Short mmCIF file of C-alpha atoms in Angstrom, two decimals:
data_model
loop_
_atom_site.label_atom_id
_atom_site.label_comp_id
_atom_site.label_asym_id
_atom_site.label_seq_id
_atom_site.Cartn_x
_atom_site.Cartn_y
_atom_site.Cartn_z
CA UNK A 215 -5.13 0.22 -46.93
CA UNK A 216 -5.25 -0.76 -43.26
CA UNK A 217 -8.49 0.70 -42.26
CA UNK A 218 -7.52 3.06 -38.90
CA UNK A 219 -8.92 2.65 -35.42
CA UNK A 220 -10.70 5.62 -34.94
CA UNK A 221 -11.17 7.27 -31.51
CA UNK A 222 -12.19 9.79 -29.59
CA UNK A 223 -11.47 11.42 -26.30
CA UNK A 224 -14.21 12.45 -23.46
CA UNK A 225 -11.67 13.90 -20.87
CA UNK A 226 -13.09 17.66 -19.42
CA UNK A 227 -9.03 18.34 -18.18
CA UNK A 228 -7.74 20.33 -20.79
CA UNK A 229 -4.16 19.30 -19.62
CA UNK A 230 -4.63 15.40 -19.91
CA UNK A 231 -7.29 15.71 -23.09
CA UNK A 232 -4.07 16.76 -24.69
CA UNK A 233 -1.83 14.47 -23.41
CA UNK A 234 -4.77 11.81 -24.76
CA UNK A 235 -4.57 13.23 -28.34
CA UNK A 236 -1.60 13.44 -28.36
CA UNK A 237 -0.60 10.23 -27.90
CA UNK A 238 -2.82 8.72 -30.09
CA UNK A 239 -1.95 10.94 -33.46
CA UNK A 240 1.70 9.17 -32.25
CA UNK A 241 0.51 6.15 -34.13
CA UNK A 242 0.20 5.87 -38.00
CA UNK A 243 -2.33 2.81 -36.70
CA UNK A 244 -4.77 5.71 -35.11
CA UNK A 245 -6.80 8.02 -36.37
CA UNK A 246 -8.39 11.08 -33.92
CA UNK A 247 -12.11 11.57 -34.20
CA UNK A 248 -12.33 14.68 -31.93
CA UNK A 249 -11.89 15.02 -28.25
CA UNK A 250 -14.40 15.66 -26.06
CA UNK A 251 -15.51 17.95 -22.84
CA UNK A 252 -18.44 17.06 -21.06
CA UNK A 253 -20.84 13.38 -20.94
CA UNK A 254 -22.98 15.23 -23.41
CA UNK A 255 -20.50 15.80 -26.28
CA UNK A 256 -19.27 12.42 -25.79
CA UNK A 257 -22.66 11.32 -26.59
CA UNK A 258 -23.62 12.99 -29.17
CA UNK A 259 -20.04 12.17 -31.30
CA UNK A 260 -20.33 8.90 -30.25
CA UNK A 261 -24.12 9.17 -32.15
CA UNK A 262 -22.85 10.12 -35.28
CA UNK A 263 -18.80 9.34 -36.15
CA UNK A 264 -19.10 6.33 -34.29
CA UNK A 265 -15.93 5.58 -33.44
CA UNK A 266 -13.78 2.52 -33.23
CA UNK A 267 -13.00 3.29 -29.03
CA UNK A 268 -13.83 5.82 -26.26
CA UNK A 269 -11.57 6.87 -23.79
CA UNK A 270 -14.20 7.96 -21.31
CA UNK A 271 -12.84 10.12 -18.05
CA UNK A 272 -15.22 8.58 -15.67
CA UNK A 273 -16.02 12.46 -13.54
CA UNK A 274 -16.61 15.47 -16.32
CA UNK A 275 -19.38 17.56 -16.80
CA UNK A 276 -23.08 17.32 -17.75
CA UNK A 277 -22.78 13.71 -17.36
CA UNK A 278 -20.36 11.65 -16.64
CA UNK A 279 -17.97 8.78 -17.32
CA UNK A 280 -20.91 5.80 -15.66
CA UNK A 281 -23.90 8.14 -17.92
CA UNK A 282 -22.34 8.29 -21.70
CA UNK A 283 -22.53 4.03 -20.95
CA UNK A 284 -25.71 3.73 -19.70
CA UNK A 285 -26.85 5.42 -22.81
CA UNK A 286 -25.62 2.33 -25.21
CA UNK A 287 -26.36 0.29 -23.39
CA UNK A 288 -28.07 -2.45 -25.57
CA UNK A 289 -27.66 -0.29 -28.21
CA UNK A 290 -26.48 -2.64 -30.78
CA UNK A 291 -25.59 0.39 -33.75
CA UNK A 292 -22.95 1.28 -31.61
CA UNK A 293 -19.67 -0.34 -32.32
CA UNK A 294 -17.69 1.85 -29.89
CA UNK A 295 -15.59 0.44 -27.54
CA UNK A 296 -15.08 2.03 -23.91
CA UNK A 297 -11.75 2.24 -22.39
CA UNK A 298 -12.18 4.36 -18.94
CA UNK A 299 -10.12 7.01 -17.70
CA UNK A 300 -9.90 7.46 -14.36
CA UNK A 301 -8.60 9.05 -11.56
CA UNK A 302 -11.08 7.23 -9.37
CA UNK A 303 -9.99 3.83 -8.21
CA UNK A 304 -13.66 3.41 -6.11
CA UNK A 305 -14.29 -0.34 -6.46
CA UNK A 306 -17.51 0.02 -7.07
CA UNK A 307 -17.01 2.65 -10.06
CA UNK A 308 -15.19 -0.21 -11.31
CA UNK A 309 -17.13 -2.86 -11.23
CA UNK A 310 -20.44 -0.83 -12.38
CA UNK A 311 -18.52 0.73 -15.16
CA UNK A 312 -17.97 -2.72 -16.37
CA UNK A 313 -20.71 -3.40 -15.80
CA UNK A 314 -22.02 -0.98 -18.33
CA UNK A 315 -19.58 -2.46 -21.10
CA UNK A 316 -16.85 -1.07 -20.39
CA UNK A 317 -13.42 -3.07 -21.50
CA UNK A 318 -10.13 -1.29 -19.56
CA UNK A 319 -10.04 1.34 -16.56
CA UNK A 320 -6.96 2.88 -16.70
CA UNK A 321 -6.20 4.82 -13.75
CA UNK A 322 -4.99 7.96 -13.59
CA UNK A 323 -1.10 9.04 -14.54
CA UNK A 324 -1.21 6.58 -17.07
CA UNK A 325 1.46 6.34 -19.23
CA UNK A 326 1.53 6.19 -23.21
CA UNK A 327 2.66 2.60 -23.75
CA UNK A 328 -0.21 1.76 -21.21
CA UNK A 329 -2.86 3.69 -23.64
CA UNK A 330 -1.09 2.75 -26.91
CA UNK A 331 -1.55 -1.10 -25.54
CA UNK A 332 -4.32 -1.35 -24.19
CA UNK A 333 -6.60 0.20 -27.35
CA UNK A 334 -5.09 -2.00 -30.25
CA UNK A 335 -5.51 -5.07 -27.40
CA UNK A 336 -9.61 -4.12 -28.01
CA UNK A 337 -9.75 -4.15 -31.08
CA UNK A 338 -8.56 -7.27 -31.13
CA UNK A 339 -10.82 -9.12 -28.73
CA UNK A 340 -13.63 -10.75 -29.87
CA UNK A 341 -17.65 -9.54 -28.56
CA UNK A 342 -18.44 -11.00 -25.53
CA UNK A 343 -21.32 -11.63 -23.91
CA UNK A 344 -21.26 -11.22 -19.51
CA UNK A 345 -19.45 -7.85 -18.80
CA UNK A 346 -21.36 -8.07 -15.57
CA UNK A 347 -21.16 -11.82 -15.07
CA UNK A 348 -17.58 -11.67 -15.71
CA UNK A 349 -16.79 -8.35 -12.75
CA UNK A 350 -18.58 -10.98 -10.40
CA UNK A 351 -17.01 -13.62 -10.82
CA UNK A 352 -13.42 -11.55 -10.10
CA UNK A 353 -14.67 -10.80 -7.24
CA UNK A 354 -14.93 -13.69 -6.60
CA UNK A 355 -12.29 -14.62 -7.37
CA UNK A 356 -9.74 -12.47 -5.72
CA UNK A 357 -12.01 -12.78 -2.28
CA UNK A 358 -11.39 -16.68 -2.20
CA UNK A 359 -7.51 -16.53 -3.13
CA UNK A 360 -7.59 -13.85 -0.33
CA UNK A 361 -8.96 -16.18 2.35
CA UNK A 362 -6.80 -19.37 0.93
CA UNK A 363 -3.40 -17.29 1.84
CA UNK A 364 -5.16 -17.05 5.37
CA UNK A 365 -6.36 -13.44 5.16
CA UNK A 366 -8.56 -12.76 7.46
CA UNK A 367 -11.73 -10.45 6.50
CA UNK A 368 -12.39 -8.06 9.88
CA UNK A 369 -8.19 -7.04 8.62
CA UNK A 370 -8.29 -3.69 7.23
CA UNK A 371 -5.62 -4.28 4.82
CA UNK A 372 -8.49 -7.18 3.95
CA UNK A 373 -10.35 -4.50 1.66
CA UNK A 374 -7.35 -2.73 0.48
CA UNK A 375 -5.94 -5.64 -1.13
CA UNK A 376 -8.78 -6.59 -2.20
CA UNK A 377 -9.51 -2.98 -4.12
CA UNK A 378 -4.68 -3.45 -5.48
CA UNK A 379 -5.88 -6.85 -6.92
CA UNK A 380 -8.29 -6.01 -8.76
CA UNK A 381 -6.55 -2.80 -9.99
CA UNK A 382 -3.51 -5.16 -11.21
CA UNK A 383 -5.43 -7.31 -13.19
CA UNK A 384 -7.17 -4.67 -15.02
CA UNK A 385 -4.01 -2.63 -15.52
CA UNK A 386 -0.76 -4.25 -14.92
CA UNK A 387 1.52 -1.88 -15.01
CA UNK A 388 0.72 -0.14 -12.49
CA UNK A 389 2.00 -3.09 -10.15
CA UNK A 390 5.24 -1.00 -10.93
CA UNK A 391 4.26 2.38 -9.16
CA UNK A 392 2.90 0.71 -5.90
CA UNK A 393 3.87 3.42 -4.08
CA UNK A 394 2.71 6.68 -6.52
CA UNK A 395 -0.39 4.98 -7.68
CA UNK A 396 -2.18 2.48 -5.91
CA UNK A 397 -1.78 3.17 -2.24
CA UNK A 398 -2.87 6.76 -2.77
CA UNK A 399 -6.26 5.38 -4.54
CA UNK A 400 -6.76 3.11 -1.68
CA UNK A 401 -5.87 5.48 0.94
CA UNK A 402 -9.52 8.44 -1.34
CA UNK A 403 -11.20 5.49 -1.46
CA UNK A 404 -11.53 4.69 2.34
CA UNK A 405 -10.37 8.01 3.72
CA UNK A 406 -6.80 7.06 4.91
CA UNK A 407 -2.88 8.39 4.42
CA UNK A 408 -0.62 6.74 2.07
CA UNK A 409 1.08 5.01 4.69
CA UNK A 410 -1.37 3.69 6.31
CA UNK A 411 -3.02 1.43 3.63
CA UNK A 412 0.93 0.18 2.59
CA UNK A 413 1.30 -0.55 6.61
CA UNK A 414 -2.42 -2.53 6.60
CA UNK A 415 -1.20 -4.26 3.59
CA UNK A 416 2.01 -4.72 5.36
CA UNK A 417 0.24 -6.67 8.23
CA UNK A 418 -2.23 -8.64 5.98
CA UNK A 419 0.45 -10.44 3.92
CA UNK A 420 2.18 -11.16 7.21
CA UNK A 421 -0.58 -12.63 8.36
CA UNK A 422 -0.87 -14.28 5.49
CA UNK A 423 2.68 -16.10 4.89
CA UNK A 424 2.27 -17.07 9.28
CA UNK A 425 -1.11 -18.83 8.42
CA UNK A 426 -1.80 -19.54 5.07
CA UNK A 427 -2.37 -22.41 3.11
CA UNK A 428 0.76 -23.66 2.66
CA UNK A 429 0.48 -25.76 -0.69
CA UNK A 430 -1.56 -22.45 -2.17
CA UNK A 431 1.22 -20.35 -0.80
CA UNK A 432 3.82 -22.88 -3.10
CA UNK A 433 1.25 -22.75 -6.15
CA UNK A 434 1.53 -18.63 -6.47
CA UNK A 435 4.75 -18.27 -4.57
CA UNK A 436 6.58 -20.78 -4.83
CA UNK A 437 8.89 -20.45 -8.06
CA UNK A 438 10.25 -16.22 -7.05
CA UNK A 439 9.66 -16.85 -3.36
CA UNK A 440 10.71 -19.40 -0.35
CA UNK A 441 10.19 -19.37 3.18
CA UNK A 442 13.79 -19.44 4.07
CA UNK A 443 14.07 -15.60 1.58
CA UNK A 444 10.81 -14.46 4.21
CA UNK A 445 8.11 -12.47 3.52
CA UNK A 446 7.54 -11.07 -0.03
CA UNK A 447 6.87 -7.63 -0.87
CA UNK A 448 3.68 -6.39 -0.44
CA UNK A 449 3.99 -5.05 -4.83
CA UNK A 450 5.47 -9.05 -5.10
CA UNK A 451 2.46 -10.37 -3.71
CA UNK A 452 -0.29 -8.31 -4.85
CA UNK A 453 1.29 -8.80 -8.96
CA UNK A 454 1.48 -12.57 -8.47
CA UNK A 455 -2.48 -12.63 -6.94
CA UNK A 456 -3.39 -11.28 -9.83
CA UNK A 457 -0.74 -12.91 -12.82
CA UNK A 458 -2.98 -15.96 -11.81
CA UNK A 459 -6.06 -14.99 -11.88
CA UNK A 460 -5.43 -13.20 -14.74
CA UNK A 461 -4.49 -16.61 -16.39
CA UNK A 462 -6.64 -18.34 -14.44
CA UNK A 463 -9.35 -16.41 -16.05
#
């Protein structure tokens, strides 16, 4: 009989914790070890039971998700792989999480299929070194892509696009809910409104479309979009760049 994937959950919101627990219990391949409600409880659970996967909230009492990750950096006795689950899409927090060893970063609200898929994928991945370097490389690739496409760095839409593309690279499912998931996260990060984020990204896309590198445009958008059809939508623009970055990496 195949061994089940053992999973722990650290989430201080009772409703979200039970939702995640229900998702884990719904899969025959998974075994829920325990649900914890603070960073300190999560650390104890990992040390005692060493689950295969830990679903880890970023903000919790008695130590948040980053504190938990920090506790196990360099600890070769712990086999646990970490998936961050959070409503916070702050670029620095995301970057720090990957630098500390997180494998995925799932944004709330999430869907069951996304969580299940991430857990299964994480168990298929070979162990790799250089997580921090990979995160830095992603930042560099996104920046180079936007510069090549002619998005001026001084535009608000430039920094918003950087966050949006990174979110979609990390979780492609969120691109189907740009208005409900991506814009609000970016708006919260930059103390703006979701409509203003949408307008700023729209302006950046239009500037890019009018002044960007034609060859790069054709490479990224040629199969689905052409100049006769007009400019890509925000979600098309973000999705196509993110998709090519995933393939390139």
